[in-house]
Coordinates of C-alpha atoms and ligand atoms in Angstrom, one line a residue:
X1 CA 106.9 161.3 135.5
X2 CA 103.9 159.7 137.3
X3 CA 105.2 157.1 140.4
X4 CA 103.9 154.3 139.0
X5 CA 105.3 154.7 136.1
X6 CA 108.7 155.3 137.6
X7 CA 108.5 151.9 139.5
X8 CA 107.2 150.4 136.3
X9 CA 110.1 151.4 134.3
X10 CA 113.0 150.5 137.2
X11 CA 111.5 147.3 137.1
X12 CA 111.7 146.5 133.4
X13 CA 115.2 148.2 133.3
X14 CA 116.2 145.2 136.6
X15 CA 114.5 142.5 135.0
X16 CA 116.7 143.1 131.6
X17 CA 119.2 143.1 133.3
X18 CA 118.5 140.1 135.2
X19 CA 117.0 138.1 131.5
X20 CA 120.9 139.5 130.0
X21 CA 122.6 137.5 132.8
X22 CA 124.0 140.5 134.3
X23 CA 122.2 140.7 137.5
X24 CA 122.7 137.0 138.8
X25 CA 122.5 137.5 142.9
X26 CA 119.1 137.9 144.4
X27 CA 121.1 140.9 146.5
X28 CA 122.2 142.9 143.4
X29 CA 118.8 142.5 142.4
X30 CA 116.9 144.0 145.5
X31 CA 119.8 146.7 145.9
X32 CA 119.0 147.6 142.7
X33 CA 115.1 147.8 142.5
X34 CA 115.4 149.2 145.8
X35 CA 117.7 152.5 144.4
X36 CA 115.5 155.5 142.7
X37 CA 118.2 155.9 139.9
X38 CA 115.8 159.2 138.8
X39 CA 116.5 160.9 142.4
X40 CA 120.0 160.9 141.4
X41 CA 119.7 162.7 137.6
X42 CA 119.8 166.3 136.9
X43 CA 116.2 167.0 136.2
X44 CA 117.1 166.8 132.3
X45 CA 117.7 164.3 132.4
X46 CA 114.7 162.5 133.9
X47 CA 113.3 160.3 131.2
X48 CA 116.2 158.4 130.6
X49 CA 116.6 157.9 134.0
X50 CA 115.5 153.8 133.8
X51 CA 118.0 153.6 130.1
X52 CA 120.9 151.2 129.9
X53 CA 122.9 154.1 129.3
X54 CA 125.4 156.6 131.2
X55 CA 124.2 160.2 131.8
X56 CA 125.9 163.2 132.3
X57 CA 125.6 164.6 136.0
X58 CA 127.5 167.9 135.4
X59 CA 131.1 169.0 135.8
X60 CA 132.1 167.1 132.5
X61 CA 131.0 164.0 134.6
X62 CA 128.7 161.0 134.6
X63 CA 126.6 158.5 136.3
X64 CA 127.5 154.8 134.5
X65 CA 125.1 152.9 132.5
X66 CA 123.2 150.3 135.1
X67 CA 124.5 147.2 133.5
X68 CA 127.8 148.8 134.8
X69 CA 126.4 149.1 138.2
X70 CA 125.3 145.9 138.1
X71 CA 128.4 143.7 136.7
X72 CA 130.9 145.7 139.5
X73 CA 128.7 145.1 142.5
X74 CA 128.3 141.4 141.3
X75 CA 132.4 140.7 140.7
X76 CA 132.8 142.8 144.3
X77 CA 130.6 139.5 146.1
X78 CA 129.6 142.4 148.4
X79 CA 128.3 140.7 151.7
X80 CA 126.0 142.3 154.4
X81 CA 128.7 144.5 156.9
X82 CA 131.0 144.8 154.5
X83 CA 133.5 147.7 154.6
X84 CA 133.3 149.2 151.2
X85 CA 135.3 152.0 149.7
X86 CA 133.9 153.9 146.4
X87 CA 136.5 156.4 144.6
X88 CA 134.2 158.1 142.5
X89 CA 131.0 159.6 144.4
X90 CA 129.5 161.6 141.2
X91 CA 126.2 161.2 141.9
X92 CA 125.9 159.0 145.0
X93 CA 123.8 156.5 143.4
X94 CA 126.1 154.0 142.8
X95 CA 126.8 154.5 146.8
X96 CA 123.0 154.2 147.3
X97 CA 123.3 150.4 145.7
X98 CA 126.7 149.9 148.1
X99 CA 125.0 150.9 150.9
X100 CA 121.8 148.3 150.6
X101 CA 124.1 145.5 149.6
X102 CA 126.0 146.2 153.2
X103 CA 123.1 147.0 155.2
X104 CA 123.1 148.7 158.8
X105 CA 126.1 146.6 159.7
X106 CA 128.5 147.8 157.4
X107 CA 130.1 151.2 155.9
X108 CA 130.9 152.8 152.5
X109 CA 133.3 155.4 152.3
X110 CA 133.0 157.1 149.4
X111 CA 135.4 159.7 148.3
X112 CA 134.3 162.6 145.4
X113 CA 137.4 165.2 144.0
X114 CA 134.7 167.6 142.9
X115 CA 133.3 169.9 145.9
X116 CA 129.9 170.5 144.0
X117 CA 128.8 167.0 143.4
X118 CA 129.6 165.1 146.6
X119 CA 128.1 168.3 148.4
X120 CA 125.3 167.3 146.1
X121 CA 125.3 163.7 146.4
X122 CA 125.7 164.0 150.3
X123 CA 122.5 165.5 150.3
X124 CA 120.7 163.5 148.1
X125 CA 121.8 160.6 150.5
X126 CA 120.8 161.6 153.6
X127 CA 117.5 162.7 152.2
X128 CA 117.3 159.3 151.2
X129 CA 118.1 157.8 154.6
X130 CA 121.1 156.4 153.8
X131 CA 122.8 156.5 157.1
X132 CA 125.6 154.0 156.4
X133 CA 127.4 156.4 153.8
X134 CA 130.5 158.8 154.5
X135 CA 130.7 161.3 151.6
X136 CA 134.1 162.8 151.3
X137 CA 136.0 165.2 149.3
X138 CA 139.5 164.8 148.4
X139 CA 141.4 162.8 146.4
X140 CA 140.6 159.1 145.9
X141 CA 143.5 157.9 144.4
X142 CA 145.2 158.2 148.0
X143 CA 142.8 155.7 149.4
X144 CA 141.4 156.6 153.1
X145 CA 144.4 155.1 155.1
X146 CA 142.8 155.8 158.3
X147 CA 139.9 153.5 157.7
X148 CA 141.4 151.0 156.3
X149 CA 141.3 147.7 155.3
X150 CA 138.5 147.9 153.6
X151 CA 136.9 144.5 152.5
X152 CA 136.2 145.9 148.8
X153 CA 137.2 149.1 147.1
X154 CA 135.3 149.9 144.2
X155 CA 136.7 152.9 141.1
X156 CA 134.3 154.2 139.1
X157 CA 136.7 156.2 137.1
X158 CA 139.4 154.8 134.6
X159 CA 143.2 154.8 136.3
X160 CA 146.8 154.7 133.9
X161 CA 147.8 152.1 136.6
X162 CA 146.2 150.5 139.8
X163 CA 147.6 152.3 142.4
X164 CA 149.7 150.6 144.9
X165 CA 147.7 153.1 147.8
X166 CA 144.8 150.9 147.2
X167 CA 146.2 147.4 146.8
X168 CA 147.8 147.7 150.0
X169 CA 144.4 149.1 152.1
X170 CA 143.0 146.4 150.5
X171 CA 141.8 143.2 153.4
X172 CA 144.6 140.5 153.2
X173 CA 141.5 138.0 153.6
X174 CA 139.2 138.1 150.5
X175 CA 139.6 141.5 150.0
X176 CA 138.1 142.5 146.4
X177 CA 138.8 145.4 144.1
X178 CA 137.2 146.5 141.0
X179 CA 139.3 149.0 138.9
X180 CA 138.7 150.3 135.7
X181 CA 142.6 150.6 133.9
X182 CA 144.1 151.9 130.6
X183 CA 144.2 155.2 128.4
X184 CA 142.6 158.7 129.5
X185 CA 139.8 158.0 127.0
X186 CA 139.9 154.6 126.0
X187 CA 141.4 151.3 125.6
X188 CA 140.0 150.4 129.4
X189 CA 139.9 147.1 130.8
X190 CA 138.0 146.8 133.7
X191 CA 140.7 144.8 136.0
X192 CA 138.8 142.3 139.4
X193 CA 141.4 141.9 142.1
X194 CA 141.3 139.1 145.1
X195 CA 143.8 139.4 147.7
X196 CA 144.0 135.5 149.2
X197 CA 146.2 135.2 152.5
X198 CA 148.0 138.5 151.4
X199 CA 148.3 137.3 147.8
X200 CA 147.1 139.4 144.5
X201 CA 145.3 137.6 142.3
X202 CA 143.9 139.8 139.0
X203 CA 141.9 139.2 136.5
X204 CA 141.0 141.3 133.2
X205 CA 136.9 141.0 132.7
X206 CA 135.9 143.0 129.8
X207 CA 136.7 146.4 128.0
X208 CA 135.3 149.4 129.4
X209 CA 134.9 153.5 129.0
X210 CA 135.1 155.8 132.1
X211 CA 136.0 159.3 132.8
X212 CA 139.6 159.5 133.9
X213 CA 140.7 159.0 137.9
X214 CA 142.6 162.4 138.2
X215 CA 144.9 162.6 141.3
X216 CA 148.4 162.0 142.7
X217 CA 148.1 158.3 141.5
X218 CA 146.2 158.8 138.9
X219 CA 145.9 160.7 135.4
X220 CA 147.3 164.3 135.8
X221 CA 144.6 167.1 135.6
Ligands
LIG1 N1 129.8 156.3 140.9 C1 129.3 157.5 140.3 C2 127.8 157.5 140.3 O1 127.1 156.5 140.8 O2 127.2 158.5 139.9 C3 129.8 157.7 138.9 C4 131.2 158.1 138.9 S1 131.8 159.0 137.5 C5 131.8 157.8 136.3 C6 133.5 159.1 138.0 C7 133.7 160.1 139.2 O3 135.1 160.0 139.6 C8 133.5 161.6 138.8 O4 132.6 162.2 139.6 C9 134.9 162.2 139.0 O5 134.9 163.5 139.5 C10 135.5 161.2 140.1 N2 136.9 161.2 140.2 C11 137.9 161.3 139.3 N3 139.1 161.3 139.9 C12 138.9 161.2 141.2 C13 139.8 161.1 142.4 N4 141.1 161.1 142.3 N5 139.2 161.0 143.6 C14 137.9 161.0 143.7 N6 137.0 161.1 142.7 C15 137.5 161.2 141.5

């Protein structure tokens, strides 16, 4: 695909977004214009890189649809030097939009159970200058205890509970998570958490479809 017509077609994809009331913060926006979504697809799947739609990325995973991107990073309120932690590298690209939304005072962590991808989207973010972004391979479901709290922790992959390892690195003061919850296949809600002065406060936003979070406090293998 010509440049142009790359930039053309991220733009139409943002600005549907934006007309559907799904991008509403002028920082969601940017972060999102601002992400080559393409740069993150296996070259197959090129074309559809600027399609509402999920892909697959390999290793029987995907990258979400961009209205997902969108609607998480807008319930997460994510402000600049936010501590952010992503369970669910796949591709990086949902990192990518993490990482702008922070900026160069803030941190994601994000954590990958398959080698092959975050090897793969570790590169693909450094090529890309993203300097604010840990890759990390192990399993997510544990949290990352020894960077914690975190001021949002965001899980891209669909959990049978919401694991207590998370609530708990969560910050006491406005802390967010974003969780998607239910079956291994379906029947997902995707579940918005504010910890207030230590207090839980969850909400259920919508129905959802992800790949299952697999780990000790997640879905079994
Ligand atoms: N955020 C990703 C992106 O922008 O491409 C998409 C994530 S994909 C829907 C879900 C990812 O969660 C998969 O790559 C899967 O391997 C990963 N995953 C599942 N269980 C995990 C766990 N316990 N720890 C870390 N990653 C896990």
């Amino acid at each position: 695909m010509k440049n142009n017509k790359i930039i053309q077609e991220r733009l139409n994809l943002i600005n549907n977004l934006k007309a559907r009331r799904i991008i509403v913060s002028e920082n969601v926006y940017n972060a999102m214009l601002n992400v080559p979504r393409h740069l993150f697809l296996p070259e197959l799947n090129l074309d559809k890189a600027y399609i509402d739609t999920p892909q697959q990325i390999g290793k029987g995973q995907t990258i979400s649809a961009p209205h997902m991107n969108a609607m998480m990073c807008e319930y997460l309120e994510i402000k600049p030097g936010d501590k952010i932690l992503e369970i669910g590298t796949g591709s990086g690209y949902h990192a990518a939009i993490l990482a702008e939304l922070t900026g160069k005072d803030g941190i994601v962590y994000t954590i990958e159970r398959i080698p092959e991808l975050a090897i793969k989207a570790k590169e693909k973010l450094k090529e890309l200058s993203y300097s604010n972004v840990e890759v990390i391979i192990n399993d997510g479901t544990k949290g990352l205890e020894s960077k914690a709290p975190f001021d949002k922790i965001l899980v891209t992959a669909a959990s049978p509970k919401i694991p207590k390892s998370l609530l708990v690195q969560l910050n006491p003061n406005n802390g967010i998570l974003c969780i998607p919850v239910g079956k291994r296949h379906w029947d997902q809600d995707l579940i918005v958490i504010n910890r207030i002065k230590g207090k839980y406060i969850k909400k259920k936003v919508c129905k959802v479809i992800f790949v299952p979070l697999i780990g000790e406090n997640g879905f079994e293998k």
